[in-house]
Short mmCIF file of C-alpha atoms in Angstrom, two decimals:
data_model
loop_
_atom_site.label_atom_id
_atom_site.label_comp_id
_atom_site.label_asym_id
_atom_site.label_seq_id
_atom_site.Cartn_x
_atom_site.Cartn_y
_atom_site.Cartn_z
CA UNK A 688 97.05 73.77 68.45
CA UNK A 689 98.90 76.99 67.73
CA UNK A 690 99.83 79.04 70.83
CA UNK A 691 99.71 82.97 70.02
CA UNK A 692 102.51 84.31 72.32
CA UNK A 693 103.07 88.27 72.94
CA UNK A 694 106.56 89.27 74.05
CA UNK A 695 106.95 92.45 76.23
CA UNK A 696 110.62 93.46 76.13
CA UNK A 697 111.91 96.92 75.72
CA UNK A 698 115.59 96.17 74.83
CA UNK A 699 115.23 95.93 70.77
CA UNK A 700 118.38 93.24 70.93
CA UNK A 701 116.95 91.45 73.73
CA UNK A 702 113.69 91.75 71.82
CA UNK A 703 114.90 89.97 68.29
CA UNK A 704 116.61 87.19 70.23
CA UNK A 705 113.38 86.50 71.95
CA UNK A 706 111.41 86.42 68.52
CA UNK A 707 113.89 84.82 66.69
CA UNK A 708 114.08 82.14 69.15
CA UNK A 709 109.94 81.62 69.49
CA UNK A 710 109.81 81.58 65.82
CA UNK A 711 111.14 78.16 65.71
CA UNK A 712 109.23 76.63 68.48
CA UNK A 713 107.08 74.26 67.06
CA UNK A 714 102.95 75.45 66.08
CA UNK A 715 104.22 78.77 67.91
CA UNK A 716 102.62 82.40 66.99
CA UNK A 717 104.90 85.07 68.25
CA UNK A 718 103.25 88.59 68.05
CA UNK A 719 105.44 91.63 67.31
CA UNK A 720 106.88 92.88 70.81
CA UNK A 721 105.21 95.60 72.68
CA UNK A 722 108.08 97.27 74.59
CA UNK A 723 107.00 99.08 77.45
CA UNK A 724 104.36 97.98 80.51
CA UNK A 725 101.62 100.17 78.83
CA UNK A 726 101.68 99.25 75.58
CA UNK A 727 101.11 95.86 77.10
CA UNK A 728 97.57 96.17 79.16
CA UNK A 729 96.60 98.52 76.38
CA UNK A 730 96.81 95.24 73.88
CA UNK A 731 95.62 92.80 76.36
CA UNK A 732 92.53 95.17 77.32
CA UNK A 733 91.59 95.81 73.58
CA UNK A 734 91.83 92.03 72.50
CA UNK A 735 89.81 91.28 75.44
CA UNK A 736 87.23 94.04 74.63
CA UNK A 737 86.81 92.01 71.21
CA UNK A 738 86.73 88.56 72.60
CA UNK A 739 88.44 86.12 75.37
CA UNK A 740 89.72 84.15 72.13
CA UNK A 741 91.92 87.25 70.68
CA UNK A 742 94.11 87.28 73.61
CA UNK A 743 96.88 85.55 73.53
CA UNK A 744 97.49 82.15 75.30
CA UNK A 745 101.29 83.18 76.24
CA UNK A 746 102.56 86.27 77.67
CA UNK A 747 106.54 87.06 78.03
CA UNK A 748 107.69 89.64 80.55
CA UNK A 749 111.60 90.67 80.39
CA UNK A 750 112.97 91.40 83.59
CA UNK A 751 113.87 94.86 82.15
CA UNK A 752 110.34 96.11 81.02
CA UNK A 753 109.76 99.62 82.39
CA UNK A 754 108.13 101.86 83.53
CA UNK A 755 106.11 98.94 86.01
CA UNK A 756 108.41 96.43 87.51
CA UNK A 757 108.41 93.02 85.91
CA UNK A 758 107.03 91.12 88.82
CA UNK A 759 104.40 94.26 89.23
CA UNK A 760 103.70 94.04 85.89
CA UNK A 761 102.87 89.94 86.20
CA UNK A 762 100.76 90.83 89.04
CA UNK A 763 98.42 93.20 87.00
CA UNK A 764 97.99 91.47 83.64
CA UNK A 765 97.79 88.17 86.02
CA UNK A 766 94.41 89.95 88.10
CA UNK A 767 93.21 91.11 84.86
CA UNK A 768 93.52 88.86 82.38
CA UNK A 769 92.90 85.03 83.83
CA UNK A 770 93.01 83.53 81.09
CA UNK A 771 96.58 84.12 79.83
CA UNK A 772 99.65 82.87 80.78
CA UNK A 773 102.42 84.59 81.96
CA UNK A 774 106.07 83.82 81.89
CA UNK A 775 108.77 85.62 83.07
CA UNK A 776 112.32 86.29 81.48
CA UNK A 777 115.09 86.88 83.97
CA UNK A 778 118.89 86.39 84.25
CA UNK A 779 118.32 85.77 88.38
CA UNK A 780 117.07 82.26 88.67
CA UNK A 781 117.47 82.13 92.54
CA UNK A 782 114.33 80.30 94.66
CA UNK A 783 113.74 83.78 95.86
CA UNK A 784 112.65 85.48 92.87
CA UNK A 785 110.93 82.60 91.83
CA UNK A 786 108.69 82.50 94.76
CA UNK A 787 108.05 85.90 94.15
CA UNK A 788 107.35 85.24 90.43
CA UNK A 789 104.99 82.51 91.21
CA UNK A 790 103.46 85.10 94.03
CA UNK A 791 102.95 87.72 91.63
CA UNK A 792 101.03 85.54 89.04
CA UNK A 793 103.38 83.94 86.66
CA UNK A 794 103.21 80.43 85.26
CA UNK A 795 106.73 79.79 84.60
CA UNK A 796 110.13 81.56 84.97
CA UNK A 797 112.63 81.21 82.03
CA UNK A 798 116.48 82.05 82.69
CA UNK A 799 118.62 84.00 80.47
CA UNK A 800 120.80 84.10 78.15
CA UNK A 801 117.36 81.88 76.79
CA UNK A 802 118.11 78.19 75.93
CA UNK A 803 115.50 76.53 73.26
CA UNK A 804 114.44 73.62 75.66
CA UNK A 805 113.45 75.68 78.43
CA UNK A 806 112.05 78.41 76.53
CA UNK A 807 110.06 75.45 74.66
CA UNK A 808 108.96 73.79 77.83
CA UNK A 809 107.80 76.94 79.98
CA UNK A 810 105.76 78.40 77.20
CA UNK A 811 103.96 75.00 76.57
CA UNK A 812 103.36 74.73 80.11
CA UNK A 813 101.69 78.16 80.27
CA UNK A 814 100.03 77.19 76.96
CA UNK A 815 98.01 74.30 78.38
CA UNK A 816 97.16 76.07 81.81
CA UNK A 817 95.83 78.95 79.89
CA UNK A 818 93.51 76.65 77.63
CA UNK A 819 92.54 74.70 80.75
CA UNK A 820 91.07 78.13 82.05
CA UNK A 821 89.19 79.33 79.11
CA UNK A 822 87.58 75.66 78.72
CA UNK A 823 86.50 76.25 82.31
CA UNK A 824 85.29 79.49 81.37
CA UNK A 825 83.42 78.19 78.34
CA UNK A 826 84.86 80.71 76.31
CA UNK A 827 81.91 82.53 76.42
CA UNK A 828 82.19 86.39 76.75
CA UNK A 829 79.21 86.57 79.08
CA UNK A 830 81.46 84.53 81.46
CA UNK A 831 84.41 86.69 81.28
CA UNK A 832 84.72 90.22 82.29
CA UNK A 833 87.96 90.76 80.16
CA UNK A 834 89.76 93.77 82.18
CA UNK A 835 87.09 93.82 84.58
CA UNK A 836 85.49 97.12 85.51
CA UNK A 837 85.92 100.79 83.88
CA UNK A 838 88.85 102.84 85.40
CA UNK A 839 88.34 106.87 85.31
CA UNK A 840 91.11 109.01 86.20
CA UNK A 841 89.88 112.71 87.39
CA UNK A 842 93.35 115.05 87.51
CA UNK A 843 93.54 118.69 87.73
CA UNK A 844 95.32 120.97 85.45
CA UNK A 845 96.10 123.17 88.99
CA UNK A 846 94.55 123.49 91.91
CA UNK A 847 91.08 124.79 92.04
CA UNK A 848 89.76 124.11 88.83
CA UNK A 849 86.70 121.71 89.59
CA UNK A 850 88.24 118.20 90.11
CA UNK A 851 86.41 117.08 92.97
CA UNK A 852 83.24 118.04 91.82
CA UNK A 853 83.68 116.43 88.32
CA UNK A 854 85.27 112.92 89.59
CA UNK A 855 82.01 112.76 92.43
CA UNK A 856 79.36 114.03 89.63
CA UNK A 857 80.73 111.40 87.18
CA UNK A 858 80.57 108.23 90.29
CA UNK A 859 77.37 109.43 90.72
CA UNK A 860 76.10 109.62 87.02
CA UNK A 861 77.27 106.21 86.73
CA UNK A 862 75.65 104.87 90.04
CA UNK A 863 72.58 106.21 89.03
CA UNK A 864 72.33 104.33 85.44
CA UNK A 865 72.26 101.40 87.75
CA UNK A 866 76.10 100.43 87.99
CA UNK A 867 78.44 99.53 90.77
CA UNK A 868 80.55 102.67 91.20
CA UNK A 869 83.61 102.68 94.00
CA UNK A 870 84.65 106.63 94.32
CA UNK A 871 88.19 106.62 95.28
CA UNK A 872 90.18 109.91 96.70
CA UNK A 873 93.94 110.15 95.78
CA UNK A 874 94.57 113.41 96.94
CA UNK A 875 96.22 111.88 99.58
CA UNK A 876 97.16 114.95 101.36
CA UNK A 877 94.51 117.50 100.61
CA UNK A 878 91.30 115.52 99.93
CA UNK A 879 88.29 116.49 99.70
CA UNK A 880 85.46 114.06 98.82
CA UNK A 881 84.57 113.47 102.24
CA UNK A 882 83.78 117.08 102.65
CA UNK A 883 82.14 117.18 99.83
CA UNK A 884 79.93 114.49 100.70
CA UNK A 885 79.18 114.96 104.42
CA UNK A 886 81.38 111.62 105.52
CA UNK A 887 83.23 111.13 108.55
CA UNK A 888 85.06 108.00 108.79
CA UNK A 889 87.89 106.62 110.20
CA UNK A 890 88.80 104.01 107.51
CA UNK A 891 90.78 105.26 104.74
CA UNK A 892 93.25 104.50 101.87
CA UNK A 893 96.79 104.76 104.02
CA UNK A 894 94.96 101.48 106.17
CA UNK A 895 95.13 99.32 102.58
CA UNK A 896 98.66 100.32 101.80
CA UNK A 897 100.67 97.82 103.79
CA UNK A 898 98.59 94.99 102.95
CA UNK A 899 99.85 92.52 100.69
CA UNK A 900 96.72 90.51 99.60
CA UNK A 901 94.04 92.92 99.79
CA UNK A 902 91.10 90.49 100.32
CA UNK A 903 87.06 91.33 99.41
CA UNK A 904 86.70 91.71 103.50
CA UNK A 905 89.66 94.10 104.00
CA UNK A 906 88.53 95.67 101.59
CA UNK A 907 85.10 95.85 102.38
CA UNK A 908 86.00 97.66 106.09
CA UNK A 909 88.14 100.35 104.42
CA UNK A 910 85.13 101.19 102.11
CA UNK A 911 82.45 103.40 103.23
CA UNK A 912 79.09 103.00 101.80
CA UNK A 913 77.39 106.49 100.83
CA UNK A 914 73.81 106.53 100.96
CA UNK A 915 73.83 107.37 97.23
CA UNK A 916 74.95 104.33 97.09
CA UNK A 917 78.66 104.97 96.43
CA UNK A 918 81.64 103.20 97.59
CA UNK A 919 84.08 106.04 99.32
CA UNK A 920 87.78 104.99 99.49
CA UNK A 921 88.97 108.06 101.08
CA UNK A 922 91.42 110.36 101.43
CA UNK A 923 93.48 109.62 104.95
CA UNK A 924 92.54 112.22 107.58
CA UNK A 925 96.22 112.61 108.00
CA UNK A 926 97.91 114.34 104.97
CA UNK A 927 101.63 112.98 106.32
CA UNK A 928 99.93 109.36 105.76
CA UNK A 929 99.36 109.50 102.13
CA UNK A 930 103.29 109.30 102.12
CA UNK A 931 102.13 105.36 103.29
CA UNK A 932 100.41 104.82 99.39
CA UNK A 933 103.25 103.82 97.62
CA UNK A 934 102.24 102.87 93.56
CA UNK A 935 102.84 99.38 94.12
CA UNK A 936 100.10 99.48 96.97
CA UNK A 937 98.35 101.93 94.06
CA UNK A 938 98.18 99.44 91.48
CA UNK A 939 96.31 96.61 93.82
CA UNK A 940 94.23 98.75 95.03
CA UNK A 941 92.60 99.86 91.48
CA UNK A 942 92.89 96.06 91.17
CA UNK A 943 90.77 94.85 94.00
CA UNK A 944 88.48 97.75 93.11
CA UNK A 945 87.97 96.95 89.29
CA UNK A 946 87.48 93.38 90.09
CA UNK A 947 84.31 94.57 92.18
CA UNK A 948 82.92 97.57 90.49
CA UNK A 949 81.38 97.90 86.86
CA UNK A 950 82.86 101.53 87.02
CA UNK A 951 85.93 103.18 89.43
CA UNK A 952 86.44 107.10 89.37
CA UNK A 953 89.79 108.22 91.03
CA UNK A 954 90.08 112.02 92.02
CA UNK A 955 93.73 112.53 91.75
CA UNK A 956 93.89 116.33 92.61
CA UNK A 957 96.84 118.59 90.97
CA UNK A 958 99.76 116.97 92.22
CA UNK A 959 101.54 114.28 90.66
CA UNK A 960 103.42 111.14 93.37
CA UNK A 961 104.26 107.60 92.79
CA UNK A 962 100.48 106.44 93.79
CA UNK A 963 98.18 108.62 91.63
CA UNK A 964 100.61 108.19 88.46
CA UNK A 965 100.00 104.28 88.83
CA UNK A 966 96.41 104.87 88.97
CA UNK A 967 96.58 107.42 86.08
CA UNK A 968 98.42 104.94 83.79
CA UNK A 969 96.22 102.19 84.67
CA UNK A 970 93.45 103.76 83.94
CA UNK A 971 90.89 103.35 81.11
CA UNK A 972 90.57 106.60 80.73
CA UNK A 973 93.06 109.67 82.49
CA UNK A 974 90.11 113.01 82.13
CA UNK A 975 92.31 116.24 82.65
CA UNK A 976 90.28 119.05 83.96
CA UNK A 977 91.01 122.56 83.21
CA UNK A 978 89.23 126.42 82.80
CA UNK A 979 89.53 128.48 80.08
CA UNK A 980 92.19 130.82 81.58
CA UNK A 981 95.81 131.40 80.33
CA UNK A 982 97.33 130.01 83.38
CA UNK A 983 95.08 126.98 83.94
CA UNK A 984 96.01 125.62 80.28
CA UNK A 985 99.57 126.45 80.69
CA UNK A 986 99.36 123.81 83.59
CA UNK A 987 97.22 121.60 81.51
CA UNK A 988 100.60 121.73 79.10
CA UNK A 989 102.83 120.94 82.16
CA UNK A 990 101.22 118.14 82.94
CA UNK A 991 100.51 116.65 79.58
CA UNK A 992 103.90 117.36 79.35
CA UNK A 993 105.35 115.47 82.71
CA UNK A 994 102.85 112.69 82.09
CA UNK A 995 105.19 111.76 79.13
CA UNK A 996 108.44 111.82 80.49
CA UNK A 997 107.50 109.75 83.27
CA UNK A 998 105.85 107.18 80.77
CA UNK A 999 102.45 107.43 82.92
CA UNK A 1000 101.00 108.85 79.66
CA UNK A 1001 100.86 109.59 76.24
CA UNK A 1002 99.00 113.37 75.66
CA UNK A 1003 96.95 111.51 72.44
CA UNK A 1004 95.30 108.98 75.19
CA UNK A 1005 94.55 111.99 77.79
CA UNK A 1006 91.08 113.28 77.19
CA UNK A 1007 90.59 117.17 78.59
CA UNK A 1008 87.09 118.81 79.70
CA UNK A 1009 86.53 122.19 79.83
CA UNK A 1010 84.89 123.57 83.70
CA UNK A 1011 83.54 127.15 84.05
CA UNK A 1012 82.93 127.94 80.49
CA UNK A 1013 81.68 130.58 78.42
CA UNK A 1014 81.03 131.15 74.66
CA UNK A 1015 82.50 134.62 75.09
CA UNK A 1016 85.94 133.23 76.58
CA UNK A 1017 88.65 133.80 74.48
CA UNK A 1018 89.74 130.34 75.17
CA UNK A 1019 87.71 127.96 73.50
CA UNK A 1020 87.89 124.03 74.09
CA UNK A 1021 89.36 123.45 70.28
CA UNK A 1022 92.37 126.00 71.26
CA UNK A 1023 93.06 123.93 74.47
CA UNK A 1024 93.20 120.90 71.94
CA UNK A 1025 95.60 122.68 70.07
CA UNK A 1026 97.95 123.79 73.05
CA UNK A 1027 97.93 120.79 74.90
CA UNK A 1028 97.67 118.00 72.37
CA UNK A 1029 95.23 115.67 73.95
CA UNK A 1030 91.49 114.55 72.89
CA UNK A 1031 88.91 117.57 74.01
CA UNK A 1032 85.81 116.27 75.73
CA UNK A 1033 82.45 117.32 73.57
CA UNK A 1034 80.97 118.60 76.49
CA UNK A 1035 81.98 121.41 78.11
CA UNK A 1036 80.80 122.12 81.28
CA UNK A 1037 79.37 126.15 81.81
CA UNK A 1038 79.93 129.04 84.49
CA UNK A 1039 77.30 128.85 86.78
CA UNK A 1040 78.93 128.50 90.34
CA UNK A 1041 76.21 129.98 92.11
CA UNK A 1042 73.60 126.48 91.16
CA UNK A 1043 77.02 124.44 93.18
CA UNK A 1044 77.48 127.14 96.23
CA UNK A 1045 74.29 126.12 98.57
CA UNK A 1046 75.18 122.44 98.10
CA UNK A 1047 78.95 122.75 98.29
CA UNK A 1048 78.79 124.89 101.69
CA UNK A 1049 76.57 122.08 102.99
CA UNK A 1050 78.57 119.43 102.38
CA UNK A 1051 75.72 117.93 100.04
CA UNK A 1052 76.90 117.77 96.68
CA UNK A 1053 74.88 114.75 95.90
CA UNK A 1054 71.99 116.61 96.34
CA UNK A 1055 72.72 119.40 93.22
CA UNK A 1056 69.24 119.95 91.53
CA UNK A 1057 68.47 118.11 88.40
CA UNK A 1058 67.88 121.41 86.17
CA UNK A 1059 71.43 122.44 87.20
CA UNK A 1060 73.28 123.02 83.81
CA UNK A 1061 76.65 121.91 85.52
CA UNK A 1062 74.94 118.87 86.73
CA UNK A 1063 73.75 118.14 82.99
CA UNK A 1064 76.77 119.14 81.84
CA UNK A 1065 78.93 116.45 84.17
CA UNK A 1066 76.37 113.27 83.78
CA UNK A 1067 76.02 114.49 80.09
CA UNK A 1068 80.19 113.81 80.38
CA UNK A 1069 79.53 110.96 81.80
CA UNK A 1070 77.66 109.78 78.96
CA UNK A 1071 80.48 110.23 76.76
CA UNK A 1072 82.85 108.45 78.80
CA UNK A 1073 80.83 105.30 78.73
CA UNK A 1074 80.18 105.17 82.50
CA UNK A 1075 76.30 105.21 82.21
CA UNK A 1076 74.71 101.56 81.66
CA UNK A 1077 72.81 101.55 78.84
CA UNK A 1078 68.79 101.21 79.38
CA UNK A 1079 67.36 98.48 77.05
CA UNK A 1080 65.62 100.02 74.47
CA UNK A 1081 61.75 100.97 74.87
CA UNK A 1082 58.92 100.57 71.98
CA UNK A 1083 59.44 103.35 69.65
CA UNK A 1084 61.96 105.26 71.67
CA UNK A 1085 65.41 103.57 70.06
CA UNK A 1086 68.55 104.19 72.25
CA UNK A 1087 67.43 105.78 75.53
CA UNK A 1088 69.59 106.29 78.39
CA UNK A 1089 68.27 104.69 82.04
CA UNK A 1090 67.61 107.01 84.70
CA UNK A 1091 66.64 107.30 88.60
CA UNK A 1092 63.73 107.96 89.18
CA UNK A 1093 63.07 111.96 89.85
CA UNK A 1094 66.14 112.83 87.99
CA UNK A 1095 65.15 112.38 84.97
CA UNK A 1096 66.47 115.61 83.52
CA UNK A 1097 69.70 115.66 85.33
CA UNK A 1098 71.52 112.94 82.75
CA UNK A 1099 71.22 115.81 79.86
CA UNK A 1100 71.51 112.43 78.13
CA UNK A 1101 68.49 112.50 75.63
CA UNK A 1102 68.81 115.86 74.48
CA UNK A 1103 72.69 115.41 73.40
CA UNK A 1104 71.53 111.81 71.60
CA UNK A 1105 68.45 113.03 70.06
CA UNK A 1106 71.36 115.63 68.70
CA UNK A 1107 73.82 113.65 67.17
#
């Protein structure tokens, strides 16, 4: 049986020795090396997307992979991606690490400078776990959730431009096509989805930070459940304790949250920390939210901009919407394109604060009226983004999208497919 193996090692030297070496391992299939942490889950995620037989069997992780620890790193593609088997490639080969190692995930531990028999043994170890798992699995895709649920990033070009209201009118487009939805707030100092949503309660995200195995019960008592039927992770009442979320607590979070929701939307405000950049590279998708003024796409630009020097991510995978416009602003959604280099959203949501104030002073946003154009606008977005379940098809009416029940109009759904 050949065993497909993908290297992930960002030193190019370190990288050919590792190829060269796996190229003469017996019925072996080394992949070209991805070299950074992202570049890795993106693969993993898309071959899984296709099929649980495209990924590969093997998985090598160099100590020095960046910008997610190595043992991080083992712990994420590990919870995400069962079937594969992960080794890890380190010069420290003390019991200590490889506790850790064997903590985090990985099915082997391979010392450097890399000897043929070792290398050879470890990856046909992790070879015939992995195939043990995806026999148990069947190998069918109906009994594999690949990456497991849909991760939406919600990030504001600056303060004050609508990112609350878009990451809780997406959660709720999604839970109302019939999908699991968990609504998480990462605006760990200035939050405001409870607010928005007329919650008080004491659980929040600081409580989940120190724990290391973040179990479906602990997690269950941090979560509140809205009557919308949302799952609130929120904000700690306490801006000082969102100094507690650390990214490492970040990225098993999102973790224990994908693994029980079709669909998690993160509202990570206008500030960038250690936390909401893990969840922003993790993420499916990272939506930037900005209006149609000079200085809120010169902050759009910034942040683009800081995503890629930190490596949390690349301005062609960043998609941008468009709040509060208007077809007579001078800045239009293709110039924003233009200035900030990422993928424009093709809806973009109109001006009309006054349909938000009522609901927004009340604390009720759930309850915005279906005709709303902001509220089309938003669940229309939704659409786009893939977070609404598609309805099976009805006699004569092809390609519908499902709705609840007396809010029928507020998807926008039918009118933008009947369009295309």
């Amino acid at each position: 049986m050949t065993t497909r193996i993908l290297p992930a090692v960002g030193d190019p030297d370190a990288a050919r020795s590792v190829v060269t070496l796996l190229s003469q391992l017996p019925d072996a299939e080394p992949a070209a090396p991805v070299t950074d942490s992202t570049q890795l889950v993106d693969t993993l995620a898309r071959l899984a997307a296709a099929s649980l037989d495209e990924l590969p069997e093997v998985v090598l992780v160099h100590e020095r992979i960046g910008p997610v620890p190595a043992l991080e790193l083992v712990r994420e593609v590990a919870l995400r991606f069962p079937a594969v088997g992960v080794v890890l490639i380190t010069v420290d080969a003390s019991p200590v690490l490889f506790s850790a190692a064997m903590d985090s995930g990985a099915r082997g531990l391979v010392t450097l400078p890399l000897g043929y028999e070792e290398l050879a043994s470890r990856v046909q170890a992790a070879a015939q776990w992995s195939a043990g798992v995806r026999r148990h699995l069947g190998g069918g895709a109906d009994q594999i959730t690949g990456p497991g649920g849909t991760v939406v990033t919600v990030s504001g070009a600056k303060g004050g431009v609508g990112t609350t209201v878009t990451a809780v009118h997406l959660a709720l487009a999604a839970r109302a096509s019939g999908r699991t939805v968990a609504l998480v707030d990462m605006d760990l100092q200035s939050g405001d989805i409870a607010s928005y949503l007329d919650v008080q309660f004491r659980r929040s995200v600081a409580d989940l930070a120190s724990i290391a195995d973040i179990s479906p019960r602990v997690l269950q008592d941090a979560v509140y459940v809205h009557e919308t039927g949302l799952s609130l992770l929120l904000a700690p009442a306490e801006g000082e304790r969102g100094e507690e979320v650390t990214d490492r607590a970040t990225r098993q979070i999102v973790s224990a949250l994908r693994g029980r929701h079709e669909v998690v939307v993160i509202d990570c405000g206008s500030q960038l920390n250690s936390a909401n950049a893990a969840a922003i590279e993790m993420a499916d998708t990272a939506l930037l939210v900005v209006t149609p003024d000079v200085v809120a796409v010169r902050a759009a630009k910034r942040t683009v901009r800081m995503w890629e020097r930190l490596q949390v991510r690349k301005a062609e995978e960043t998609a941008t919407v468009v709040n509060r416009h208007h077809r007579s602003s001078e800045i239009q959604p293709p110039l924003v394109q233009k200035i900030t280099g990422t993928r424009i959203a093709g809806v973009a949501v109109p001006a009309h604060f006054k349909e938000l104030q009522a609901v927004v002073d009340a604390g009720r946003l759930h309850e915005l009226d279906a005709k709303s154009t902001v509220k089309q606008a938003l669940w229309t977005l939704a659409g786009e983004l893939g977070l609404v379940k598609q309805a099976a098809p009805a006699a004569g009416q092809p390609g519908k999208q499902l709705a609840r029940a007396g809010d029928r109009g507020s998807l926008g759904l039918r009118r933008r497919t009947g369009g295309r």
